[in-house]
CSV table of C-alpha atoms in Angstrom, one decimal:
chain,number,residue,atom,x,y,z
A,1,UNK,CA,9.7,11.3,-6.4
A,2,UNK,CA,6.2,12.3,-5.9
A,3,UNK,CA,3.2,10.3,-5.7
A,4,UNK,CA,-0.3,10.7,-3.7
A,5,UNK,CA,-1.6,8.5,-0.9
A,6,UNK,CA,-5.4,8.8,0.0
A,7,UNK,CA,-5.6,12.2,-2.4
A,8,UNK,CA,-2.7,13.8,-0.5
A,9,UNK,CA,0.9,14.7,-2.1
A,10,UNK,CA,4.2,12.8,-0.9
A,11,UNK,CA,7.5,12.3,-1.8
A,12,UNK,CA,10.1,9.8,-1.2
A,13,UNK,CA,13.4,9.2,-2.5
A,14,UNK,CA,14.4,7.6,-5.9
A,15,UNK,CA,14.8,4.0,-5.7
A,16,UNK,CA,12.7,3.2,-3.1
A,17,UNK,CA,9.9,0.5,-2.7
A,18,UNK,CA,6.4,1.6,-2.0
A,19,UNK,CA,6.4,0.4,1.7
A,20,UNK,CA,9.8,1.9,1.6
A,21,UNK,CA,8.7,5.4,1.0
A,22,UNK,CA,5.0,5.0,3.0
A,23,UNK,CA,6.9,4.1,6.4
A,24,UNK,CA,9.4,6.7,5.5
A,25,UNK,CA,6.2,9.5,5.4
A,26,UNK,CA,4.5,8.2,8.7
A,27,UNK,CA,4.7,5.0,9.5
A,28,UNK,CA,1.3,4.7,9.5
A,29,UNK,CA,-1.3,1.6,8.4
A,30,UNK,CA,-1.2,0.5,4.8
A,31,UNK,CA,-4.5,-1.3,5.5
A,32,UNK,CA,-7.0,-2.6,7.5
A,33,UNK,CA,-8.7,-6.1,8.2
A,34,UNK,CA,-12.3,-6.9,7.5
A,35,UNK,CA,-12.2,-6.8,11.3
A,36,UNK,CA,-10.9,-3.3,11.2
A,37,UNK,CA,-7.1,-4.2,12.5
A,38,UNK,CA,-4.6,-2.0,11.2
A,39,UNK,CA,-1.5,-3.6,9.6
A,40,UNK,CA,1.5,-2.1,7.4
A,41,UNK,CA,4.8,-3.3,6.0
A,42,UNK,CA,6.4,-6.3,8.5
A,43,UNK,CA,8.5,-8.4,6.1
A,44,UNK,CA,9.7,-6.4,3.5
A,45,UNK,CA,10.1,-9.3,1.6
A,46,UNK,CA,6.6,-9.7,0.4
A,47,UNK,CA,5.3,-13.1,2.5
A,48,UNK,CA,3.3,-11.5,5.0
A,49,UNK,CA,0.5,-9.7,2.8
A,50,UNK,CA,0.2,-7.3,5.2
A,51,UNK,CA,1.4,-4.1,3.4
A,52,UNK,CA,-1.2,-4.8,0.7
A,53,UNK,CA,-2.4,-1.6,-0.9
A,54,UNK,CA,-4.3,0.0,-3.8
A,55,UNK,CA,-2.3,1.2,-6.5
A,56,UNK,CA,-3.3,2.9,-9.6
A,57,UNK,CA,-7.1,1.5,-9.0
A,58,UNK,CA,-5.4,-2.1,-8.4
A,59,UNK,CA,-6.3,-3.5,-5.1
A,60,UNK,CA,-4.0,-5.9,-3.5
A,61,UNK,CA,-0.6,-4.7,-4.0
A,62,UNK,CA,2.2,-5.7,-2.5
A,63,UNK,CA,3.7,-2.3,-1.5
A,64,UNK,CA,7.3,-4.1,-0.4
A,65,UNK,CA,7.3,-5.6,-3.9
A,66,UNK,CA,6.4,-3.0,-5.3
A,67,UNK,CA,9.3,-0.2,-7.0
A,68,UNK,CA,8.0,3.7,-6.6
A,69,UNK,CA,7.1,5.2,-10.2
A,70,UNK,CA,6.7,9.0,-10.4
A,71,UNK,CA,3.1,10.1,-10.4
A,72,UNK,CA,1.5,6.9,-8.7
A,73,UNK,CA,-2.0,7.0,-6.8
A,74,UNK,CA,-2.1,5.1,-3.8
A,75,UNK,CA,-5.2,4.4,-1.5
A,76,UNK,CA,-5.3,2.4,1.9
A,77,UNK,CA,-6.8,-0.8,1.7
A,78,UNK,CA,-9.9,-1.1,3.7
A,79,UNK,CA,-11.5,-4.6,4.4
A,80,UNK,CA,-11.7,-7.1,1.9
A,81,UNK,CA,-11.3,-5.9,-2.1
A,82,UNK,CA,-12.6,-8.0,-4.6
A,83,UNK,CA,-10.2,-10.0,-6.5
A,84,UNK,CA,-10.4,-11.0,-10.2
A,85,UNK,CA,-13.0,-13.6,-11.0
A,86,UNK,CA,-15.3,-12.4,-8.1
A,87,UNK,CA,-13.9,-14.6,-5.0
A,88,UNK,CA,-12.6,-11.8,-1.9
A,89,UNK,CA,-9.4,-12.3,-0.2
């Protein structure tokens, strides 16, 4: 399956989650902290928050949760996002 993180083509296996297939390409950070701490997949079960993730322009996505689709656009989280209603998480 093909997708793009941060503007760059990847693939991964069918089947997969998202954190799945993002530790799979590097093993790198998913996102960061409003203080700047890096943080990816820990759980895999999706308490910990700390794979969260932009997908398809959705900010806040629970990578571990989430199955891999063909074609998806994924972005590193920086910082805080805005979530609906106007509060940040």
């Amino acid at each position: 399956m093909r997708f793009t993180l941060d503007d760059k083509p990847v693939t991964a296996p069918v089947g997969v989650t998202l954190a799945a297939a993002l530790l799979a390409h590097s093993g790198d950070w998913t996102r960061q902290t409003a203080q700047g701490t890096s943080r990816t997949a820990f759980c895999m079960m999706g308490v910990c928050f700390d794979c969260l993730v932009e997908v398809d322009g959705t900010p806040n996505t629970q990578a571990c949760m989430t199955p891999l689709r063909e074609g998806m656009i994924v972005r590193r989280q920086v910082g805080l996002p805005a979530l609906k209603g106007g509060q940040n998480g």
